[in-house]
């Protein structure tokens, strides 16, 4: 059901495309759609989100990273060969290698498979590594108090399917005030209807 269908049903629809790289170092475009019934007379405009200018270096863990996150020789060779084959076909598919000043590609739920969309450069003649689950959490805007009580595989799936927290929080905060406005309007109408009788 599209926005047009909702408008036909009596809703005022507002939509916006938001790229998460305003608030986290990740290119992740998502459509936000908000609708209020026309009779509630609620105007909604998406908030202006101040860019935070965060880069990959800001989400990386300090200290040594467990060796299990570094790609094996076999996987790294496979990803490089795959990239060459795809480029020869005119496709842009391949791995995404990021450095400290980068913005990553979109983190997906399939990240657990090979990590190819976001690989962290570890220096010349060294294989890159995947992000750790904590780094994925940070990439999605979760703070470090957020517990990750699941396996790496499950964490990668969950963070890849998540919303970017700072973006969603800004929209939700504005929505809360508009919902309170709509409830107050409805309650006022109910009181007025009761007095008229």
PDB file of C-alpha atoms in Angstrom:
ATOM      1  CA  UNK A   1       0.000   0.000   0.000  1.00  0.00           C
ATOM      2  CA  UNK A   2       1.580   3.264  -1.136  1.00  0.00           C
ATOM      3  CA  UNK A   3       1.252   6.819   0.115  1.00  0.00           C
ATOM      4  CA  UNK A   4      -1.422   7.490  -2.525  1.00  0.00           C
ATOM      5  CA  UNK A   5      -3.615   4.717  -1.111  1.00  0.00           C
ATOM      6  CA  UNK A   6      -3.264   6.105   2.396  1.00  0.00           C
ATOM      7  CA  UNK A   7      -4.226   9.575   1.191  1.00  0.00           C
ATOM      8  CA  UNK A   8      -7.343   8.078  -0.419  1.00  0.00           C
ATOM      9  CA  UNK A   9      -8.194   6.620   2.996  1.00  0.00           C
ATOM     10  CA  UNK A  10      -8.080  10.078   4.580  1.00  0.00           C
ATOM     11  CA  UNK A  11      -4.481  10.393   5.778  1.00  0.00           C
ATOM     12  CA  UNK A  12      -2.096  13.293   5.328  1.00  0.00           C
ATOM     13  CA  UNK A  13       1.212  11.693   4.370  1.00  0.00           C
ATOM     14  CA  UNK A  14       4.673  13.162   4.763  1.00  0.00           C
ATOM     15  CA  UNK A  15       7.710  11.286   3.528  1.00  0.00           C
ATOM     16  CA  UNK A  16      11.419  11.891   3.351  1.00  0.00           C
ATOM     17  CA  UNK A  17      14.541  10.032   2.283  1.00  0.00           C
ATOM     18  CA  UNK A  18      17.176  10.128   4.986  1.00  0.00           C
ATOM     19  CA  UNK A  19      20.824   9.216   4.532  1.00  0.00           C
ATOM     20  CA  UNK A  20      22.328   8.050   7.812  1.00  0.00           C
ATOM     21  CA  UNK A  21      25.736   9.476   6.961  1.00  0.00           C
ATOM     22  CA  UNK A  22      24.533  12.723   8.527  1.00  0.00           C
ATOM     23  CA  UNK A  23      24.778  11.086  11.961  1.00  0.00           C
ATOM     24  CA  UNK A  24      26.907   7.927  11.557  1.00  0.00           C
ATOM     25  CA  UNK A  25      29.725   7.037   9.144  1.00  0.00           C
ATOM     26  CA  UNK A  26      27.467   4.898   6.957  1.00  0.00           C
ATOM     27  CA  UNK A  27      25.752   5.579   3.642  1.00  0.00           C
ATOM     28  CA  UNK A  28      22.304   4.169   4.388  1.00  0.00           C
ATOM     29  CA  UNK A  29      19.331   5.738   2.658  1.00  0.00           C
ATOM     30  CA  UNK A  30      15.930   4.909   4.070  1.00  0.00           C
ATOM     31  CA  UNK A  31      12.461   6.285   3.429  1.00  0.00           C
ATOM     32  CA  UNK A  32      10.574   7.589   6.442  1.00  0.00           C
ATOM     33  CA  UNK A  33       6.796   7.832   6.009  1.00  0.00           C
ATOM     34  CA  UNK A  34       4.520   9.464   8.574  1.00  0.00           C
ATOM     35  CA  UNK A  35       0.766   9.715   8.296  1.00  0.00           C
ATOM     36  CA  UNK A  36      -1.943  11.347  10.393  1.00  0.00           C
ATOM     37  CA  UNK A  37      -5.658  11.200   9.727  1.00  0.00           C
ATOM     38  CA  UNK A  38      -6.880  14.397   8.080  1.00  0.00           C
ATOM     39  CA  UNK A  39      -9.483  14.969  10.799  1.00  0.00           C
ATOM     40  CA  UNK A  40      -6.742  15.255  13.422  1.00  0.00           C
ATOM     41  CA  UNK A  41      -5.423  18.416  11.712  1.00  0.00           C
ATOM     42  CA  UNK A  42      -1.822  17.605  12.611  1.00  0.00           C
ATOM     43  CA  UNK A  43       0.934  19.125  10.526  1.00  0.00           C
ATOM     44  CA  UNK A  44       4.156  17.175  10.442  1.00  0.00           C
ATOM     45  CA  UNK A  45       7.468  18.089   8.873  1.00  0.00           C
ATOM     46  CA  UNK A  46      10.569  16.005   9.294  1.00  0.00           C
ATOM     47  CA  UNK A  47      13.157  17.472  11.629  1.00  0.00           C
ATOM     48  CA  UNK A  48      16.323  19.036  10.336  1.00  0.00           C
ATOM     49  CA  UNK A  49      19.116  16.837  11.602  1.00  0.00           C
ATOM     50  CA  UNK A  50      22.435  18.511  12.263  1.00  0.00           C
ATOM     51  CA  UNK A  51      25.295  16.606  10.604  1.00  0.00           C
ATOM     52  CA  UNK A  52      27.690  15.094  13.136  1.00  0.00           C
ATOM     53  CA  UNK A  53      30.608  14.563  10.705  1.00  0.00           C
ATOM     54  CA  UNK A  54      31.544  11.174  12.174  1.00  0.00           C
ATOM     55  CA  UNK A  55      34.061   8.999  10.323  1.00  0.00           C
ATOM     56  CA  UNK A  56      34.953   5.306  10.581  1.00  0.00           C
ATOM     57  CA  UNK A  57      37.791   6.105  12.999  1.00  0.00           C
ATOM     58  CA  UNK A  58      35.180   7.316  15.498  1.00  0.00           C
ATOM     59  CA  UNK A  59      33.445   3.919  15.709  1.00  0.00           C
ATOM     60  CA  UNK A  60      36.490   1.608  15.727  1.00  0.00           C
ATOM     61  CA  UNK A  61      37.422  -0.164  18.934  1.00  0.00           C
ATOM     62  CA  UNK A  62      40.667   0.790  20.629  1.00  0.00           C
ATOM     63  CA  UNK A  63      43.350  -1.780  21.300  1.00  0.00           C
ATOM     64  CA  UNK A  64      43.903  -5.124  19.646  1.00  0.00           C
ATOM     65  CA  UNK A  65      41.089  -6.809  17.771  1.00  0.00           C
ATOM     66  CA  UNK A  66      40.661 -10.580  17.990  1.00  0.00           C
ATOM     67  CA  UNK A  67      42.273 -12.361  15.011  1.00  0.00           C
ATOM     68  CA  UNK A  68      38.947 -14.024  14.119  1.00  0.00           C
ATOM     69  CA  UNK A  69      37.780 -10.735  12.562  1.00  0.00           C
ATOM     70  CA  UNK A  70      40.665 -10.630  10.063  1.00  0.00           C
ATOM     71  CA  UNK A  71      39.824 -12.310   6.759  1.00  0.00           C
ATOM     72  CA  UNK A  72      41.541 -15.588   5.951  1.00  0.00           C
ATOM     73  CA  UNK A  73      43.919 -15.692   2.978  1.00  0.00           C
ATOM     74  CA  UNK A  74      41.378 -17.799   1.091  1.00  0.00           C
ATOM     75  CA  UNK A  75      38.426 -15.449   1.679  1.00  0.00           C
ATOM     76  CA  UNK A  76      40.468 -12.331   0.906  1.00  0.00           C
ATOM     77  CA  UNK A  77      41.708 -13.859  -2.373  1.00  0.00           C
ATOM     78  CA  UNK A  78      38.162 -14.916  -3.280  1.00  0.00           C
ATOM     79  CA  UNK A  79      36.795 -11.392  -2.673  1.00  0.00           C
ATOM     80  CA  UNK A  80      39.569  -9.778  -4.706  1.00  0.00           C
ATOM     81  CA  UNK A  81      39.072 -12.216  -7.612  1.00  0.00           C
ATOM     82  CA  UNK A  82      35.299 -11.751  -7.465  1.00  0.00           C
ATOM     83  CA  UNK A  83      35.721  -7.981  -7.607  1.00  0.00           C
ATOM     84  CA  UNK A  84      37.971  -8.248 -10.677  1.00  0.00           C
ATOM     85  CA  UNK A  85      35.437 -10.514 -12.436  1.00  0.00           C
ATOM     86  CA  UNK A  86      32.553  -8.167 -11.666  1.00  0.00           C
ATOM     87  CA  UNK A  87      34.439  -5.067 -12.827  1.00  0.00           C
ATOM     88  CA  UNK A  88      35.323  -6.852 -16.089  1.00  0.00           C
ATOM     89  CA  UNK A  89      31.577  -7.367 -16.649  1.00  0.00           C
ATOM     90  CA  UNK A  90      30.942  -3.680 -16.015  1.00  0.00           C
ATOM     91  CA  UNK A  91      29.391  -4.246 -12.613  1.00  0.00           C
ATOM     92  CA  UNK A  92      30.293  -2.294  -9.496  1.00  0.00           C
ATOM     93  CA  UNK A  93      30.069  -5.282  -7.208  1.00  0.00           C
ATOM     94  CA  UNK A  94      32.946  -6.174  -4.974  1.00  0.00           C
ATOM     95  CA  UNK A  95      34.162  -5.447  -1.505  1.00  0.00           C
ATOM     96  CA  UNK A  96      34.103  -2.119   0.322  1.00  0.00           C
ATOM     97  CA  UNK A  97      37.450  -1.297   1.902  1.00  0.00           C
ATOM     98  CA  UNK A  98      37.336   1.555   4.426  1.00  0.00           C
ATOM     99  CA  UNK A  99      39.959   3.613   6.165  1.00  0.00           C
ATOM    100  CA  UNK A 100      39.726   5.909   9.184  1.00  0.00           C
ATOM    101  CA  UNK A 101      38.342   8.885   7.247  1.00  0.00           C
ATOM    102  CA  UNK A 102      35.789   6.863   5.286  1.00  0.00           C
ATOM    103  CA  UNK A 103      32.034   6.505   5.305  1.00  0.00           C
ATOM    104  CA  UNK A 104      30.991   2.875   4.861  1.00  0.00           C
ATOM    105  CA  UNK A 105      28.545   1.224   2.539  1.00  0.00           C
ATOM    106  CA  UNK A 106      25.240   0.070   3.996  1.00  0.00           C
ATOM    107  CA  UNK A 107      25.566  -2.573   6.701  1.00  0.00           C
ATOM    108  CA  UNK A 108      23.306  -5.466   5.711  1.00  0.00           C
ATOM    109  CA  UNK A 109      21.919  -8.469   7.546  1.00  0.00           C
ATOM    110  CA  UNK A 110      24.156 -10.682   5.380  1.00  0.00           C
ATOM    111  CA  UNK A 111      27.298  -9.101   6.829  1.00  0.00           C
ATOM    112  CA  UNK A 112      27.965 -12.271   8.842  1.00  0.00           C
ATOM    113  CA  UNK A 113      28.621 -14.222   5.622  1.00  0.00           C
ATOM    114  CA  UNK A 114      31.856 -12.582   4.475  1.00  0.00           C
ATOM    115  CA  UNK A 115      31.778  -8.967   5.628  1.00  0.00           C
ATOM    116  CA  UNK A 116      32.535  -7.852   2.088  1.00  0.00           C
ATOM    117  CA  UNK A 117      30.505  -4.636   2.105  1.00  0.00           C
ATOM    118  CA  UNK A 118      32.560  -3.130   4.939  1.00  0.00           C
ATOM    119  CA  UNK A 119      36.169  -4.252   5.374  1.00  0.00           C
ATOM    120  CA  UNK A 120      38.556  -2.308   7.583  1.00  0.00           C
ATOM    121  CA  UNK A 121      41.965  -1.581   6.064  1.00  0.00           C
ATOM    122  CA  UNK A 122      44.727  -2.797   8.399  1.00  0.00           C
ATOM    123  CA  UNK A 123      47.812  -1.648   6.520  1.00  0.00           C
ATOM    124  CA  UNK A 124      49.914  -2.535   3.518  1.00  0.00           C
ATOM    125  CA  UNK A 125      50.368  -6.289   2.937  1.00  0.00           C
ATOM    126  CA  UNK A 126      47.851  -7.096   5.673  1.00  0.00           C
ATOM    127  CA  UNK A 127      44.464  -8.631   5.131  1.00  0.00           C
ATOM    128  CA  UNK A 128      41.495  -6.445   6.043  1.00  0.00           C
ATOM    129  CA  UNK A 129      39.068  -7.330   8.793  1.00  0.00           C
ATOM    130  CA  UNK A 130      35.365  -7.273   9.459  1.00  0.00           C
ATOM    131  CA  UNK A 131      33.852  -4.843  11.897  1.00  0.00           C
ATOM    132  CA  UNK A 132      33.302  -6.285  15.359  1.00  0.00           C
ATOM    133  CA  UNK A 133      29.705  -6.469  16.643  1.00  0.00           C
ATOM    134  CA  UNK A 134      30.428  -3.486  18.924  1.00  0.00           C
ATOM    135  CA  UNK A 135      31.638  -1.478  15.935  1.00  0.00           C
ATOM    136  CA  UNK A 136      28.468  -2.450  14.050  1.00  0.00           C
ATOM    137  CA  UNK A 137      26.422  -1.239  17.011  1.00  0.00           C
ATOM    138  CA  UNK A 138      28.247   2.087  16.922  1.00  0.00           C
ATOM    139  CA  UNK A 139      27.791   2.255  13.137  1.00  0.00           C
ATOM    140  CA  UNK A 140      24.034   2.055  13.746  1.00  0.00           C
ATOM    141  CA  UNK A 141      24.177   4.763  16.432  1.00  0.00           C
ATOM    142  CA  UNK A 142      23.841   2.554  19.533  1.00  0.00           C
ATOM    143  CA  UNK A 143      25.948   3.761  22.446  1.00  0.00           C
ATOM    144  CA  UNK A 144      28.354   1.510  24.301  1.00  0.00           C
ATOM    145  CA  UNK A 145      25.886   0.809  27.106  1.00  0.00           C
ATOM    146  CA  UNK A 146      23.868  -1.298  24.639  1.00  0.00           C
ATOM    147  CA  UNK A 147      24.369  -4.967  25.549  1.00  0.00           C
ATOM    148  CA  UNK A 148      25.085  -7.512  22.813  1.00  0.00           C
ATOM    149  CA  UNK A 149      24.109 -10.842  24.445  1.00  0.00           C
ATOM    150  CA  UNK A 150      24.005 -12.860  21.199  1.00  0.00           C
ATOM    151  CA  UNK A 151      26.544 -14.542  18.933  1.00  0.00           C
ATOM    152  CA  UNK A 152      28.463 -12.512  16.366  1.00  0.00           C
ATOM    153  CA  UNK A 153      26.310 -13.973  13.592  1.00  0.00           C
ATOM    154  CA  UNK A 154      23.080 -12.945  15.296  1.00  0.00           C
ATOM    155  CA  UNK A 155      24.497  -9.521  16.167  1.00  0.00           C
ATOM    156  CA  UNK A 156      25.478  -8.887  12.545  1.00  0.00           C
ATOM    157  CA  UNK A 157      21.994  -9.907  11.374  1.00  0.00           C
ATOM    158  CA  UNK A 158      20.263  -7.742  13.968  1.00  0.00           C
ATOM    159  CA  UNK A 159      22.376  -4.637  13.400  1.00  0.00           C
ATOM    160  CA  UNK A 160      22.058  -5.051   9.624  1.00  0.00           C
ATOM    161  CA  UNK A 161      18.265  -5.008  10.023  1.00  0.00           C
ATOM    162  CA  UNK A 162      18.187  -2.152  12.529  1.00  0.00           C
ATOM    163  CA  UNK A 163      17.302   1.489  12.071  1.00  0.00           C
ATOM    164  CA  UNK A 164      19.940   4.139  12.664  1.00  0.00           C
ATOM    165  CA  UNK A 165      19.144   5.149  16.226  1.00  0.00           C
ATOM    166  CA  UNK A 166      19.892   8.924  16.160  1.00  0.00           C
ATOM    167  CA  UNK A 167      17.811   9.415  13.003  1.00  0.00           C
ATOM    168  CA  UNK A 168      14.873   7.393  14.256  1.00  0.00           C
ATOM    169  CA  UNK A 169      15.062   9.050  17.686  1.00  0.00           C
ATOM    170  CA  UNK A 170      14.827  12.528  16.139  1.00  0.00           C
ATOM    171  CA  UNK A 171      11.738  11.552  14.133  1.00  0.00           C
ATOM    172  CA  UNK A 172      10.177   9.705  17.102  1.00  0.00           C
ATOM    173  CA  UNK A 173      10.660  12.708  19.390  1.00  0.00           C
ATOM    174  CA  UNK A 174       8.857  14.965  16.955  1.00  0.00           C
ATOM    175  CA  UNK A 175       6.166  12.329  16.405  1.00  0.00           C
ATOM    176  CA  UNK A 176       5.543  12.099  20.154  1.00  0.00           C
ATOM    177  CA  UNK A 177       4.717  15.804  20.364  1.00  0.00           C
ATOM    178  CA  UNK A 178       2.371  15.541  17.352  1.00  0.00           C
ATOM    179  CA  UNK A 179       0.641  12.478  18.828  1.00  0.00           C
ATOM    180  CA  UNK A 180       0.098  14.367  22.096  1.00  0.00           C
ATOM    181  CA  UNK A 181      -1.328  17.251  20.037  1.00  0.00           C
ATOM    182  CA  UNK A 182      -3.711  14.868  18.226  1.00  0.00           C
ATOM    183  CA  UNK A 183      -4.836  13.240  21.498  1.00  0.00           C
ATOM    184  CA  UNK A 184      -5.474  16.645  23.097  1.00  0.00           C
ATOM    185  CA  UNK A 185      -7.485  17.694  20.055  1.00  0.00           C
ATOM    186  CA  UNK A 186      -9.576  14.511  20.174  1.00  0.00           C
ATOM    187  CA  UNK A 187     -10.136  14.855  23.932  1.00  0.00           C
ATOM    188  CA  UNK A 188     -11.169  18.474  23.460  1.00  0.00           C
ATOM    189  CA  UNK A 189     -13.635  17.446  20.763  1.00  0.00           C
ATOM    190  CA  UNK A 190     -15.042  14.730  23.052  1.00  0.00           C
ATOM    191  CA  UNK A 191     -15.542  17.252  25.889  1.00  0.00           C
ATOM    192  CA  UNK A 192     -17.220  19.716  23.506  1.00  0.00           C
ATOM    193  CA  UNK A 193     -19.477  16.969  22.118  1.00  0.00           C
ATOM    194  CA  UNK A 194     -20.484  16.041  25.682  1.00  0.00           C
ATOM    195  CA  UNK A 195     -21.315  19.655  26.568  1.00  0.00           C
ATOM    196  CA  UNK A 196     -23.414  20.106  23.463  1.00  0.00           C
ATOM    197  CA  UNK A 197     -25.740  17.319  24.516  1.00  0.00           C
TER     198      UNK A 197
END
